[in-house]
CSV table of C-alpha atoms in Angstrom, one decimal:
chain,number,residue,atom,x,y,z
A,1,UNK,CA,101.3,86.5,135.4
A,2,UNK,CA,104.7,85.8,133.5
A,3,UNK,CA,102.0,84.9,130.2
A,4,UNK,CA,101.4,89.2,129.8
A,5,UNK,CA,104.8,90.1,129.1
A,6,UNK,CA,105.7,87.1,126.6
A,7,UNK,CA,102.2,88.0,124.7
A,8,UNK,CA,103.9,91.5,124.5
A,9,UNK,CA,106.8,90.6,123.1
A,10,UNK,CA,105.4,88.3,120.4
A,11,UNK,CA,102.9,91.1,119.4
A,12,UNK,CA,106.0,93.7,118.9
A,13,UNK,CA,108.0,91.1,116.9
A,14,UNK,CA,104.8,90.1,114.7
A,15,UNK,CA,103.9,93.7,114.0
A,16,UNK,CA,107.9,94.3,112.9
A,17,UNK,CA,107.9,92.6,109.8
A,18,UNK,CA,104.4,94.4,109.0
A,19,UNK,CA,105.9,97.9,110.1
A,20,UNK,CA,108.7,97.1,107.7
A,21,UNK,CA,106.7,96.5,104.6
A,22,UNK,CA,104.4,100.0,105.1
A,23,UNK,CA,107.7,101.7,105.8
A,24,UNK,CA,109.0,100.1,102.4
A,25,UNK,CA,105.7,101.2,100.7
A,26,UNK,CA,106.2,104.7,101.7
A,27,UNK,CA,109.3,105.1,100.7
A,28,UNK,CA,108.5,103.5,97.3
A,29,UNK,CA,105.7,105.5,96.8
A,30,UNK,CA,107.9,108.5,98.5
A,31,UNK,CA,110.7,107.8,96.0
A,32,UNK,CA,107.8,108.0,93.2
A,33,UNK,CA,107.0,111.4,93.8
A,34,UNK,CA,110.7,113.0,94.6
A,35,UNK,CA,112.1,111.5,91.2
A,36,UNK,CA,110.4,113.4,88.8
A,37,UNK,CA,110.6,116.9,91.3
A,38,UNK,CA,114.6,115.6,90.7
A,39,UNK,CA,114.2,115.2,86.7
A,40,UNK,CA,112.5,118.5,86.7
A,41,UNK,CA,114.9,120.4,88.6
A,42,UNK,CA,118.1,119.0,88.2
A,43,UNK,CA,118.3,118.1,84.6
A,44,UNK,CA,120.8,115.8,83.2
A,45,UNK,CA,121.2,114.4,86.8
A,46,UNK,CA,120.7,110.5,87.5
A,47,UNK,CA,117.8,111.2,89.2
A,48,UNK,CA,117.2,108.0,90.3
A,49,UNK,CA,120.3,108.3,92.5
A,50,UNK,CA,119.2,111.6,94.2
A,51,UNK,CA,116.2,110.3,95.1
A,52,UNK,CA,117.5,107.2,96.6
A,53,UNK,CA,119.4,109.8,98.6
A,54,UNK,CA,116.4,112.3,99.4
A,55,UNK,CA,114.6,109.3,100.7
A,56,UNK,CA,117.8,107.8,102.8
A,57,UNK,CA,117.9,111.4,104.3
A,58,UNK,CA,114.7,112.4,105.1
A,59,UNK,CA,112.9,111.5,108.2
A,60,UNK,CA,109.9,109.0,108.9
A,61,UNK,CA,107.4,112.2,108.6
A,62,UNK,CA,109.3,113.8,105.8
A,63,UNK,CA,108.9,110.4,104.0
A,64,UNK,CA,105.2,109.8,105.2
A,65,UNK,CA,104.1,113.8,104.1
A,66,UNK,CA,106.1,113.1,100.7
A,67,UNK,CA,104.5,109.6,100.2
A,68,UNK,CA,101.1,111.4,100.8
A,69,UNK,CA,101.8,113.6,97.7
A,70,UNK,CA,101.2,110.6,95.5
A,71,UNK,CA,97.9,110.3,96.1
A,72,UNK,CA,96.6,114.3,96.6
A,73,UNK,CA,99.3,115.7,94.1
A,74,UNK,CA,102.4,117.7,94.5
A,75,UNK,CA,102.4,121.3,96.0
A,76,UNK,CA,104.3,123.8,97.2
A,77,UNK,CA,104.8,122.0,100.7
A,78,UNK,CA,106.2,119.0,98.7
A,79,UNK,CA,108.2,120.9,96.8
A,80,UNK,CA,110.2,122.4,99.6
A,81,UNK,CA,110.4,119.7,102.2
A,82,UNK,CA,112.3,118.4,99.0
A,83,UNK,CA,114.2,120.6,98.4
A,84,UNK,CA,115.1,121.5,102.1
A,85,UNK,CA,116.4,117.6,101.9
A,86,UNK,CA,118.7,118.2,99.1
A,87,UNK,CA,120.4,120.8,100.5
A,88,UNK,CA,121.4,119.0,103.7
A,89,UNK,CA,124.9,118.1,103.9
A,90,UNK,CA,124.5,114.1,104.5
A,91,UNK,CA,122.5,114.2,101.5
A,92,UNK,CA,124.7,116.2,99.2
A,93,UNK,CA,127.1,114.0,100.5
A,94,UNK,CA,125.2,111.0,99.8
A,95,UNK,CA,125.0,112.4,96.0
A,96,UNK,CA,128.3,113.1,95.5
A,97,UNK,CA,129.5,109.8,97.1
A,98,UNK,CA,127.2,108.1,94.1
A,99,UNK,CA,129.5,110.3,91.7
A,100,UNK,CA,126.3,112.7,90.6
A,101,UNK,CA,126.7,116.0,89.9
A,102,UNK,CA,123.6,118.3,90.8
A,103,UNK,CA,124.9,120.6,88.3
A,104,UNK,CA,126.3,118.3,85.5
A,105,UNK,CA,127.4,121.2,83.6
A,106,UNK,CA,129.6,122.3,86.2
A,107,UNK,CA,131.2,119.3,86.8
A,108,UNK,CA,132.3,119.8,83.3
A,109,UNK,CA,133.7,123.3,83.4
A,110,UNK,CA,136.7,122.4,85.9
């Protein structure tokens, strides 16, 4: 009886490490995808900065629906769940903290 809920437990902590590496995949493949929307957009940016941030503040089914553009191709619906990431305030934050400017040429007129 007491053998179930050990076999449980080993099964959760032997799928972990796997879990990890597809969550690291997506977010690398994620990441691959929202860099050059970031380059496009935001020019003269370190985009690979904003990114890191887009992908640190979006969610496991923001990342999963971005990572998923790598393969059928950027739209509209990519385009905006980026976008609706950028503007948050943990990830503006997050930018700013990295000591990016999303509008260089601002940063330069003050």
């Amino acid at each position: 009886m007491r053998v179930w809920p050990l076999l449980t437990v080993a099964v959760v902590v032997g799928c972990a490490p796997a879990q990890e590496a597809m969550d690291d995949v997506a977010r690398a493949q994620a990441k691959g995808v929202v860099t050059p929307i970031v380059e496009r957009n935001f020019p003269g940016t370190n985009a690979t900065v904003v990114s890191d941030c887009v992908i640190d503040n979006a969610s496991a089914g923001e990342i999963l629906s971005i990572a998923q553009a790598s393969v059928t191709g950027v739209d509209e619906r990519t385009l905006k769940t980026v976008s609706d990431i950028i503007q948050r305030p943990d990830t503006i934050n997050c930018v700013f903290r990295q000591g990016v400017f999303l509008f260089p040429e601002a940063s330069n007129n003050g």
